[in-house]
GROMACS .gro file of C-alpha atoms in nm:
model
  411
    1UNK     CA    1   0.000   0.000   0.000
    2UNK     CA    2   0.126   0.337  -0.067
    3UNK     CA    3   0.202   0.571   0.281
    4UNK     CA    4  -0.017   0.903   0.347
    5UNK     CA    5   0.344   1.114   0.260
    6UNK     CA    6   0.356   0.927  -0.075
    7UNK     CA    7   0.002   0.959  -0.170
    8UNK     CA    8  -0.019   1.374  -0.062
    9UNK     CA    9   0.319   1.402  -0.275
   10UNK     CA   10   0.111   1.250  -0.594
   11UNK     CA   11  -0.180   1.496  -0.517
   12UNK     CA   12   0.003   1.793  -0.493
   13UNK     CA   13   0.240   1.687  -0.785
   14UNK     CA   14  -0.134   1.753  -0.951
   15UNK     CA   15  -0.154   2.125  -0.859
   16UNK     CA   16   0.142   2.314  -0.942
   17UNK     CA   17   0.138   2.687  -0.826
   18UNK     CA   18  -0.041   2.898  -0.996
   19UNK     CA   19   0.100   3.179  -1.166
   20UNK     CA   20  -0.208   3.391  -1.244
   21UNK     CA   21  -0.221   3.706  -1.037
   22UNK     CA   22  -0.549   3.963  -1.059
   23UNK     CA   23  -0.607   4.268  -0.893
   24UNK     CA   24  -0.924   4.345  -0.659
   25UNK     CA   25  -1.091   4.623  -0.480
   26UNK     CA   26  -1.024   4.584  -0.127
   27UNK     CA   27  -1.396   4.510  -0.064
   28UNK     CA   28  -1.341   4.182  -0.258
   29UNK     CA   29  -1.007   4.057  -0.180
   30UNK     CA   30  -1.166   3.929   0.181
   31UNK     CA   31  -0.970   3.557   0.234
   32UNK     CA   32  -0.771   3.605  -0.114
   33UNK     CA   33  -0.386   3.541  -0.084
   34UNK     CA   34  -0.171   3.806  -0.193
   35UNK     CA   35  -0.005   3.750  -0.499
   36UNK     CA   36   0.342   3.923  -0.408
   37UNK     CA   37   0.539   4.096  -0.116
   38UNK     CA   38   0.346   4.416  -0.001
   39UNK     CA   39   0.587   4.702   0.017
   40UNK     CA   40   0.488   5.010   0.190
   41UNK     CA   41   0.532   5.309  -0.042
   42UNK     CA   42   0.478   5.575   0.257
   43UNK     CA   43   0.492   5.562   0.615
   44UNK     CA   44   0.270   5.508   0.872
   45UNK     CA   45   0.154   5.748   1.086
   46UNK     CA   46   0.253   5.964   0.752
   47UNK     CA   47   0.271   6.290   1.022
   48UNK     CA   48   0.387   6.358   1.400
   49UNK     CA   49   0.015   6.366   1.559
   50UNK     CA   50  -0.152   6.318   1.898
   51UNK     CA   51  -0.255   6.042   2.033
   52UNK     CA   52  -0.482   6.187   2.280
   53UNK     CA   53  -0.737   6.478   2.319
   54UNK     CA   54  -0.605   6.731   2.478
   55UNK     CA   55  -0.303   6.996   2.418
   56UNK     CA   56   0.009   7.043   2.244
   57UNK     CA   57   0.237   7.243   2.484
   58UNK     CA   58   0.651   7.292   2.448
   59UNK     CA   59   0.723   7.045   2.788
   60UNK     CA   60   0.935   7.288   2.937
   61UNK     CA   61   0.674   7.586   2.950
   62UNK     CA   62   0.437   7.361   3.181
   63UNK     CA   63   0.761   7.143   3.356
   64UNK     CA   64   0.637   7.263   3.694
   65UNK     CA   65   0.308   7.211   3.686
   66UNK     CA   66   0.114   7.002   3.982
   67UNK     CA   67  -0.265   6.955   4.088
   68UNK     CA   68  -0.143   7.252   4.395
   69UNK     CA   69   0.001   7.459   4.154
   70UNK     CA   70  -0.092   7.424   3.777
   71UNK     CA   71   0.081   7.627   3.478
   72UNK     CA   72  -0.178   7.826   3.285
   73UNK     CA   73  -0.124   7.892   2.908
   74UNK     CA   74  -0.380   8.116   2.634
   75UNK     CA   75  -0.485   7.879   2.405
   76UNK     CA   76  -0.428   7.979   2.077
   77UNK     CA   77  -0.560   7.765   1.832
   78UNK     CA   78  -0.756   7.492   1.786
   79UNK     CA   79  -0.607   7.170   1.600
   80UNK     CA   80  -0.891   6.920   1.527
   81UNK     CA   81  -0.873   6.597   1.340
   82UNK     CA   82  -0.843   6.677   0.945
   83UNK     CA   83  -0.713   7.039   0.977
   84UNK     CA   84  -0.412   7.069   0.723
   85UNK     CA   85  -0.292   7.422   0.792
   86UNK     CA   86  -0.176   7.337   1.150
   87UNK     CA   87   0.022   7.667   1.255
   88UNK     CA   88   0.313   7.686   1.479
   89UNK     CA   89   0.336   7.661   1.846
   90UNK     CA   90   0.446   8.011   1.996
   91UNK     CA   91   0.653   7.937   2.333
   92UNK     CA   92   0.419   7.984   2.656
   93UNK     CA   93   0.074   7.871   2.466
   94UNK     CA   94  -0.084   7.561   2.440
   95UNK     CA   95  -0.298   7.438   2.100
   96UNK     CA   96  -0.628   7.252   2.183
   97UNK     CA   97  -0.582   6.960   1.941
   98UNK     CA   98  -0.779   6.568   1.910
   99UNK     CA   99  -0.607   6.225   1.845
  100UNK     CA  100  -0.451   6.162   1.553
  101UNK     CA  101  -0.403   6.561   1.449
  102UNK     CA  102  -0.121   6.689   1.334
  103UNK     CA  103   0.150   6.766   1.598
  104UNK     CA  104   0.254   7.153   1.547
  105UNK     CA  105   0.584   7.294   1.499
  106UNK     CA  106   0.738   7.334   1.807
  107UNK     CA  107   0.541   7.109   2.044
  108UNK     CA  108   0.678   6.829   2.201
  109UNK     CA  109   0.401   6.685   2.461
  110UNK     CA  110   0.044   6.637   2.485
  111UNK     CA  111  -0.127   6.707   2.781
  112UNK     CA  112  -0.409   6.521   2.851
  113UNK     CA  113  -0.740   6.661   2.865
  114UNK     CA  114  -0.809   6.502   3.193
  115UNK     CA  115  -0.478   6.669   3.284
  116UNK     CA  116  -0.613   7.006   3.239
  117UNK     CA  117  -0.894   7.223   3.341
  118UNK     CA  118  -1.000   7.436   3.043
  119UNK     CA  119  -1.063   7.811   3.194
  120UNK     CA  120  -1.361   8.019   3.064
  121UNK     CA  121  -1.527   7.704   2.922
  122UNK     CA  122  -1.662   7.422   3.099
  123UNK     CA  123  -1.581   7.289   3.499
  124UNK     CA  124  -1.227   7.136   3.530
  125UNK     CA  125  -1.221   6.797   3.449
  126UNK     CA  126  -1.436   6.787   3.183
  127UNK     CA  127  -1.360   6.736   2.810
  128UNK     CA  128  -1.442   7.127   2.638
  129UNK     CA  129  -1.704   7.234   2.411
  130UNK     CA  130  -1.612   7.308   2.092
  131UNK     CA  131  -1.602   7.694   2.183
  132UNK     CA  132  -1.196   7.706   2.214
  133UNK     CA  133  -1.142   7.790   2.558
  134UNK     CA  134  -0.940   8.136   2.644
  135UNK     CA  135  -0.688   7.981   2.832
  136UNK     CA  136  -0.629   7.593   2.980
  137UNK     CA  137  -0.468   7.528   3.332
  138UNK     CA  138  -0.261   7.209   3.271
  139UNK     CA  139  -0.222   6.999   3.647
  140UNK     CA  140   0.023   6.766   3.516
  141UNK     CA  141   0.384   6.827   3.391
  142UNK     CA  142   0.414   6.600   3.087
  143UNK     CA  143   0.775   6.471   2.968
  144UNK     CA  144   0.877   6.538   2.632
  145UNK     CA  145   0.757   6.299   2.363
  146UNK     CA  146   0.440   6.190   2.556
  147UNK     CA  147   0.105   6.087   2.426
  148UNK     CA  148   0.300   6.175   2.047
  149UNK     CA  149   0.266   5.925   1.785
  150UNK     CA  150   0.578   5.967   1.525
  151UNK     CA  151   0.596   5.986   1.150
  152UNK     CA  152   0.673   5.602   1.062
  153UNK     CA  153   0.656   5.448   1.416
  154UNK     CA  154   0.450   5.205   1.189
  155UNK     CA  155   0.575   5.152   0.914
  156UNK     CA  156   0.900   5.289   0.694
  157UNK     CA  157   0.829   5.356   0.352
  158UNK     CA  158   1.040   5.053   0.150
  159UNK     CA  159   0.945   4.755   0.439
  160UNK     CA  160   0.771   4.433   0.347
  161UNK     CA  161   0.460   4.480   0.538
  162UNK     CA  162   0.309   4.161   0.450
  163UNK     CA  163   0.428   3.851   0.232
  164UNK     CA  164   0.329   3.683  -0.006
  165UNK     CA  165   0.081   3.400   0.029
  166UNK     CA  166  -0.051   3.610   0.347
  167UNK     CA  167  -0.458   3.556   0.367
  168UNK     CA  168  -0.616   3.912   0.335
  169UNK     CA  169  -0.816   3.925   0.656
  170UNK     CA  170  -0.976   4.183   0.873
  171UNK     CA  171  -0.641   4.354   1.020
  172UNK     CA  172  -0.448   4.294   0.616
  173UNK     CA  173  -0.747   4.475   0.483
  174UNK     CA  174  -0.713   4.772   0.726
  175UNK     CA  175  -0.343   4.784   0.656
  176UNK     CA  176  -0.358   4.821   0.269
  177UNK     CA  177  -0.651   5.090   0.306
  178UNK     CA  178  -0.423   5.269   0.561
  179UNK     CA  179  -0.101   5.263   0.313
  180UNK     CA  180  -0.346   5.424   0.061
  181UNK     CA  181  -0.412   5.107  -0.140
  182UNK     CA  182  -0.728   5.095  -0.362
  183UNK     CA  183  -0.687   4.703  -0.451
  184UNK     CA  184  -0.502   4.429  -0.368
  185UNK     CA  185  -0.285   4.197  -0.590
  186UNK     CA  186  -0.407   3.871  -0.534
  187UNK     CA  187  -0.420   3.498  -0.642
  188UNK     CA  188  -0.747   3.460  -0.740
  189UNK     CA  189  -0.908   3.111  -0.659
  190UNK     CA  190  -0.898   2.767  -0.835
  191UNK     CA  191  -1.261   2.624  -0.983
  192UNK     CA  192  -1.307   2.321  -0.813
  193UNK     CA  193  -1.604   2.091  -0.964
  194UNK     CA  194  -1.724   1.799  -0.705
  195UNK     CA  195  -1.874   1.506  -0.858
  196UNK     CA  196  -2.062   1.269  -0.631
  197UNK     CA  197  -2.104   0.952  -0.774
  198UNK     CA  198  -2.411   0.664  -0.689
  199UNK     CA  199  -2.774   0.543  -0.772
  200UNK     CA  200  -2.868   0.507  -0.427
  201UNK     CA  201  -2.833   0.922  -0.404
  202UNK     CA  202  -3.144   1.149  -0.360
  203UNK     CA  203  -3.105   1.528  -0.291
  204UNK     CA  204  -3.245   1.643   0.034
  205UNK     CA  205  -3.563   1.755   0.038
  206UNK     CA  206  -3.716   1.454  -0.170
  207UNK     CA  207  -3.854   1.158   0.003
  208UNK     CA  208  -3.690   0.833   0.005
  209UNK     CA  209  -3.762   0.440  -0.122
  210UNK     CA  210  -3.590   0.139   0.050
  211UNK     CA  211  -3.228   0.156  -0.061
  212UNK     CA  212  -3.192   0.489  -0.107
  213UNK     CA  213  -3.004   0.759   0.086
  214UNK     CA  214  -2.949   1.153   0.080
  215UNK     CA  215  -2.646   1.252  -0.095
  216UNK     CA  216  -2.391   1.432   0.176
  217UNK     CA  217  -2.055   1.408   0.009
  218UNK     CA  218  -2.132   1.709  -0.229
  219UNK     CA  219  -2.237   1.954  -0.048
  220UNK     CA  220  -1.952   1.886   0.256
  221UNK     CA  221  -1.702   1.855  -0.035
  222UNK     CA  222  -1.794   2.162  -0.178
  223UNK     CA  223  -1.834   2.347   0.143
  224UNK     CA  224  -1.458   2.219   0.251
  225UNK     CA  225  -1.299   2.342  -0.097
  226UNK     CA  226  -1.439   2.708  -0.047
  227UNK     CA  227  -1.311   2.702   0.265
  228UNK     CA  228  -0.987   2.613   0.166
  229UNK     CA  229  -1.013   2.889  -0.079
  230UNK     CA  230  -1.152   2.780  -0.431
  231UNK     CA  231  -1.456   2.852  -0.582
  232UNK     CA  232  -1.689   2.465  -0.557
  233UNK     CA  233  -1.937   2.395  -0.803
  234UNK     CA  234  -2.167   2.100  -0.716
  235UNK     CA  235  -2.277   1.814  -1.031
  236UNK     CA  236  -2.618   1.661  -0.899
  237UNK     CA  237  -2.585   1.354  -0.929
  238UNK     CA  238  -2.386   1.109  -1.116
  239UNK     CA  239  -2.544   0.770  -1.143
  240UNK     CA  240  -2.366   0.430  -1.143
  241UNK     CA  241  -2.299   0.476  -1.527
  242UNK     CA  242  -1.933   0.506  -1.657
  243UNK     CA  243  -2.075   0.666  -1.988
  244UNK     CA  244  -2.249   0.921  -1.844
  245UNK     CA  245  -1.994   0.971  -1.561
  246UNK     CA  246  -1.776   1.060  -1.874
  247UNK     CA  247  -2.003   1.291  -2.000
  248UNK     CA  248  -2.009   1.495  -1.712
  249UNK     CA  249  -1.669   1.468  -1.623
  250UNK     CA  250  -1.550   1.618  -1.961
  251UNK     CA  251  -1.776   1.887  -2.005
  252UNK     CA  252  -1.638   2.010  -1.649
  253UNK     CA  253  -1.434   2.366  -1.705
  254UNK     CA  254  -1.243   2.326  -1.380
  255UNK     CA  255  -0.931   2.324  -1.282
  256UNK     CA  256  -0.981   2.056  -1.042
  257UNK     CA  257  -1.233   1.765  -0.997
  258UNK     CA  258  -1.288   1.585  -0.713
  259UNK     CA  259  -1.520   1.310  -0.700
  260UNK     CA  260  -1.633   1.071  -0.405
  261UNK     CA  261  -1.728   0.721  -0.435
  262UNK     CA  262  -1.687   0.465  -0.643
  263UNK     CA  263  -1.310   0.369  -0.629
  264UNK     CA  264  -1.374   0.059  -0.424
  265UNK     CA  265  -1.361  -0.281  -0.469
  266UNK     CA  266  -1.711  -0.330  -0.535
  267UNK     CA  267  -1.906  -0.449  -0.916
  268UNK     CA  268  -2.035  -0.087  -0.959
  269UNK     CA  269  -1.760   0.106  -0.884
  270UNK     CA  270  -1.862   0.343  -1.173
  271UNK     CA  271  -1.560   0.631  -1.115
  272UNK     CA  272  -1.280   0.332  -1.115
  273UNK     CA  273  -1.491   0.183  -1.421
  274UNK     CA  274  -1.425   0.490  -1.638
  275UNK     CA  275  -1.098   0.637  -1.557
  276UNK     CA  276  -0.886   0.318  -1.504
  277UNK     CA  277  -0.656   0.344  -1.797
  278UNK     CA  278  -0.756   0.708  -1.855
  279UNK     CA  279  -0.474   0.880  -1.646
  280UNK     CA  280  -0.630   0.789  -1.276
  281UNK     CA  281  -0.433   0.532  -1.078
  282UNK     CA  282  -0.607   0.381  -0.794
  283UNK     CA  283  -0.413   0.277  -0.503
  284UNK     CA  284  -0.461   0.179  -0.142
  285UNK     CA  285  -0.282   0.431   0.139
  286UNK     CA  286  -0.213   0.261   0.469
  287UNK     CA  287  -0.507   0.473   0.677
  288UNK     CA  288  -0.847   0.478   0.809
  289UNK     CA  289  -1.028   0.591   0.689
  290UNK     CA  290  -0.968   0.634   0.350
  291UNK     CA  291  -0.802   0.370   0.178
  292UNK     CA  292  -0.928   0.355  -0.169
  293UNK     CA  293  -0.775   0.662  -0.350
  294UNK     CA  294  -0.716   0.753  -0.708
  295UNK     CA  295  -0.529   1.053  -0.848
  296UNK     CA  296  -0.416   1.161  -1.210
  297UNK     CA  297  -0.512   1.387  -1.516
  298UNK     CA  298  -0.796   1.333  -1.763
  299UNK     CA  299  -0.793   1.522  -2.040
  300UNK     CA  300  -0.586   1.757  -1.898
  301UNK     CA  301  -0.790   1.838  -1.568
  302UNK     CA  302  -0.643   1.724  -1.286
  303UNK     CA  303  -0.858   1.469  -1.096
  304UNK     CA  304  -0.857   1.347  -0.718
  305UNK     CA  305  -1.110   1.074  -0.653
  306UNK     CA  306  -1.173   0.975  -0.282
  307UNK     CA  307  -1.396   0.725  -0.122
  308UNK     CA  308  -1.759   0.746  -0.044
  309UNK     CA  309  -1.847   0.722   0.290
  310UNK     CA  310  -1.886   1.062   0.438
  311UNK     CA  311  -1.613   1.043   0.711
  312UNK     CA  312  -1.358   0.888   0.501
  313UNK     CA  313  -1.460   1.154   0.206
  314UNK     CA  314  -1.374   1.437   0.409
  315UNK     CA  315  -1.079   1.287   0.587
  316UNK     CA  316  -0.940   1.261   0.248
  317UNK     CA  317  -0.986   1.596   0.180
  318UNK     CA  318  -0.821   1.727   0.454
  319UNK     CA  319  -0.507   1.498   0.436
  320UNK     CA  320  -0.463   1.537   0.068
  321UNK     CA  321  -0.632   1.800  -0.124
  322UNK     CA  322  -0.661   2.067   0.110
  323UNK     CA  323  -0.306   2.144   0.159
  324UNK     CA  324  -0.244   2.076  -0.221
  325UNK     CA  325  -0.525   2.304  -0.342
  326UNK     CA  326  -0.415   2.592  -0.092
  327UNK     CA  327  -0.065   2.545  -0.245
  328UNK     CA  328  -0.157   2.582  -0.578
  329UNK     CA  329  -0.332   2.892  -0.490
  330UNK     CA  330  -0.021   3.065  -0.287
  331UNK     CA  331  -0.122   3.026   0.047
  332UNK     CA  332   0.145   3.096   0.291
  333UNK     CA  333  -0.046   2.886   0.536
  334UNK     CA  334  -0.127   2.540   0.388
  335UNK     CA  335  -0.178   2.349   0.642
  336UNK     CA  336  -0.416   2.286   0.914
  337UNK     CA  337  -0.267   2.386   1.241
  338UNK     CA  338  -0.064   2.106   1.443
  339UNK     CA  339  -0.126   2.098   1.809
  340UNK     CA  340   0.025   1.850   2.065
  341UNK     CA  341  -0.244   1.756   2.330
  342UNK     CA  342  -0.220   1.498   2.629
  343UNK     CA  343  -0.499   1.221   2.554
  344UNK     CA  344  -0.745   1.156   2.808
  345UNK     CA  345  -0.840   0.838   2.749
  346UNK     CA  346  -0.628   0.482   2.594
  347UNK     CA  347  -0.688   0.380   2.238
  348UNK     CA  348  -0.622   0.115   2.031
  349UNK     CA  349  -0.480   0.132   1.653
  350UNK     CA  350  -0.451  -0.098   1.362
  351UNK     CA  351  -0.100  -0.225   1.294
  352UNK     CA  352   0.083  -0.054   0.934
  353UNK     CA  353  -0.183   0.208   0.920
  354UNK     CA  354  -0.189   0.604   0.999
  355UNK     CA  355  -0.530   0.656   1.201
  356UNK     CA  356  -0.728   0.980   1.198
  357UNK     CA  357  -0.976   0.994   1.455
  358UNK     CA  358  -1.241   1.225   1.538
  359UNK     CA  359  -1.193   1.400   1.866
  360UNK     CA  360  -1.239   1.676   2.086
  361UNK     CA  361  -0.920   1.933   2.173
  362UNK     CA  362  -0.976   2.127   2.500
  363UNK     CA  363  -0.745   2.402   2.400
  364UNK     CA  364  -0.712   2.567   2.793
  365UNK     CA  365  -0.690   2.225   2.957
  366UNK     CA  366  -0.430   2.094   2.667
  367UNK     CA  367  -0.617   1.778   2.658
  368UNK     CA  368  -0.766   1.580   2.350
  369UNK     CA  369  -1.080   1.321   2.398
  370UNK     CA  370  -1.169   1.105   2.128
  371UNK     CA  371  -1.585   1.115   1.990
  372UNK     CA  372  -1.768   0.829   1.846
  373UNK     CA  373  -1.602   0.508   1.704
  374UNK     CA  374  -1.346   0.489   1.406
  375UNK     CA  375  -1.578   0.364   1.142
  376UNK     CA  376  -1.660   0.587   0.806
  377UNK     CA  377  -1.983   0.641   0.829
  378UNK     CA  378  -2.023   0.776   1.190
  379UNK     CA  379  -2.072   1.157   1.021
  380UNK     CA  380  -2.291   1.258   1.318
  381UNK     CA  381  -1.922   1.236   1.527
  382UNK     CA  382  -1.739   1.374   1.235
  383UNK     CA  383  -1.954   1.721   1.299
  384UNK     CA  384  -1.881   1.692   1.675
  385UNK     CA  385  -1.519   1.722   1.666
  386UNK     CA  386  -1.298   1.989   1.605
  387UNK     CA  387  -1.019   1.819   1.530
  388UNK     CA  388  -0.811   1.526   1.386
  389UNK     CA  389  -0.587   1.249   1.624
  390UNK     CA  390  -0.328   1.158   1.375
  391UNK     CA  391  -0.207   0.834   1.507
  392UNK     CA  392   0.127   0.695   1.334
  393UNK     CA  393   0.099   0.351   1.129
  394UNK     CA  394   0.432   0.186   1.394
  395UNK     CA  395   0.139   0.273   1.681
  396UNK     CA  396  -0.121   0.052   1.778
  397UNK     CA  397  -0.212   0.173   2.130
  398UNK     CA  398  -0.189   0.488   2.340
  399UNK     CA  399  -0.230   0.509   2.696
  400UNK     CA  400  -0.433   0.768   2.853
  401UNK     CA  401  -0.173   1.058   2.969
  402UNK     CA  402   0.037   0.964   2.601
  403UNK     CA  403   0.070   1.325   2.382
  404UNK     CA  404  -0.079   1.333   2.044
  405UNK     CA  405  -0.049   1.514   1.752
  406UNK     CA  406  -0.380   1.690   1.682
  407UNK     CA  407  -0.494   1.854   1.333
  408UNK     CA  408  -0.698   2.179   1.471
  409UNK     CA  409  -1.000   2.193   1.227
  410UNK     CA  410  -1.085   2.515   1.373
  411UNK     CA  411  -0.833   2.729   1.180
   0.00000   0.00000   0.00000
């Protein structure tokens, strides 16, 4: 039988990088990996400003001020957020000014408003009105420098802010905006077409007769590949006929297919049926679930076909194709996170074969419980975990208190 390493190495042999690179409005580019190194073209803050409300004062006009004995300064002019004619600060006055204004020529310190007690405008201790108050009593002596945020504390103009393959999320979003960036260059996704293969399927929704089951491997399938980044098309549903399973499969404009069922050992194994000799070898990989597997090209589409049953389906998935079809698409990140987690409970393992069981990671406690029993068809337990026990082929028991490799699902 071929190992899990050997049989990921065939898949992902399948997907080279892609090269294609697009550019999108930052409104679109939500999950997208970026396509290239960012480099800042300007710094961040771009100008000296505040980083409090309050007042811009020279720190040695106010250096002996105290709550007994505060320093009072005219105010003479007001700096709020926006204003781009910020005029100079005269020695012995303070400017009213808001976070993130522009710091004026010759200030060095904020004061805090709560610092201060604003004279001729509202009761000390309050924030002011907008009126600009005559003059402002400032209780604290600030040291130079404070409550200042500095031209490219942030970022330098010519730094790598983020790299590529980095997933545009919330905080990458609000970086590009910030550095003035309209769009992002990005690696826009692979089409992914899931084929699910089977007489006995009925879509949900419809009733059933006696032999007959609701199809669950398409929609999962599909859900895990846009996860994972690609746009997942769905092909409803592809009955136990090699002819027609052709049909479908060549009129597919994807740049993946994945199909589930069908690769057994069975009479009506309709996906082994048409592809054998057609660029698909079918192997057996030492695990369970998920021993059947076939992988190759047909017609030039790359094609990954994984078993049926719903647990083994999706373990598949996440073992093989997800790290290959996040590769292909730049992802810095391929892989699911690894965690190492003390098991609370013994288990038992076949001999020669990597395991992957369904279980439950208590990320405060560090601890990893196993749900349901190891069969493929136990989806119900397959929903209740939130992550894999990857159990090495050379084990075939654990003892409770034994640490484990865990693949977090969650991330």
């Amino acid at each position: 039988m071929r190992t899990v390493a050997e049989h990921r190495a065939v898949v992902a042999a399948l997907l080279p990088r892609s090269a294609a690179a697009t550019d999108l409005p930052l409104t679109e580019a939500a999950g997208r990996p970026l396509a290239a190194d960012l480099v800042a073209g300007r710094a961040l803050p771009a100008f000296d400003n505040s980083a409090m409300d309050g007042y811009a004062v020279r720190a040695h006009d106010v250096a002996a001020a105290s709550e007994d004995e505060p320093v009072t300064l005219p105010v003479a002019a007001d700096i709020p957020a926006g204003r781009t004619d910020t005029p100079p600060l005269d020695p012995g006055t303070a400017h009213r000014i808001m976070t993130g204004s522009p710091l004026p020529v010759g200030a060095d310190a904020i004061v805090p408003v709560e610092d201060t007690a604003p004279l001729g405008g509202p009761a000390p201790g309050t924030p002011p009105a907008n009126a600009v108050p005559g003059r402002v009593a400032i209780r604290r002596a600030p040291t130079a420098g404070r409550h200042i945020r500095r031209a490219g504390s942030d970022v330098t103009p010519g730094t790598v802010v983020l790299e590529a393959g980095a997933a545009l999320g919330a905080a990458q979003l609000g970086l590009l905006s910030a550095l003035g960036a309209p769009h992002a260059t990005v690696v826009p996704p692979l089409k992914v077409l899931v084929l699910s293969t089977g007489s006995e399927l009925v879509e949900p929704g419809r009733d059933l007769l006696p032999g007959q089951i609701h199809e669950s491997n398409g929609i999962m399938l599909a859900a895990a590949a846009r996860e994972a980044g690609a746009v997942a098309e769905q092909a409803h549903f592809v009955a136990d006929d090699a002819d027609a399973f052709l049909s479908v499969l060549r009129s597919a404009d994807a740049d993946l297919v994945i199909t589930s069922g069908g690769v057994s050992m069975g009479a009506y194994e309709v996906v082994k049926d048409a592809l054998a000799g057609r660029g698909v070898e079918f192997v057996r990989v030492a695990m369970q679930p998920g021993k059947p597997q076939g992988a190759g090209i047909v017609d030039g589409t790359p094609v990954v076909t994984l078993p049926g049953n719903p647990v083994s389906s999706l373990v598949s998935f996440e073992v093989f194709v997800r790290p290959a079809l996040r590769a292909a698409m730049g992802y810095r990140d391929t892989e699911r996170p690894r965690r190492r987690a003390v098991l609370s409970e013994p288990l038992v393992a076949p001999a020669g074969k990597t395991q992957f069981r369904r279980g439950v990671f208590d990320r405060d406690a560090g601890t990893v419980t196993t749900v349901g029993p190891p069969g493929s068809h136990h989806l119900r337990w397959m929903a209740a975990s939130n992550c894999l026990l990857e159990i090495a082929a050379d084990t075939t028991a654990l003892d409770a208190g034994a640490e484990v490799t865990v693949r977090d699902l969650t991330v």
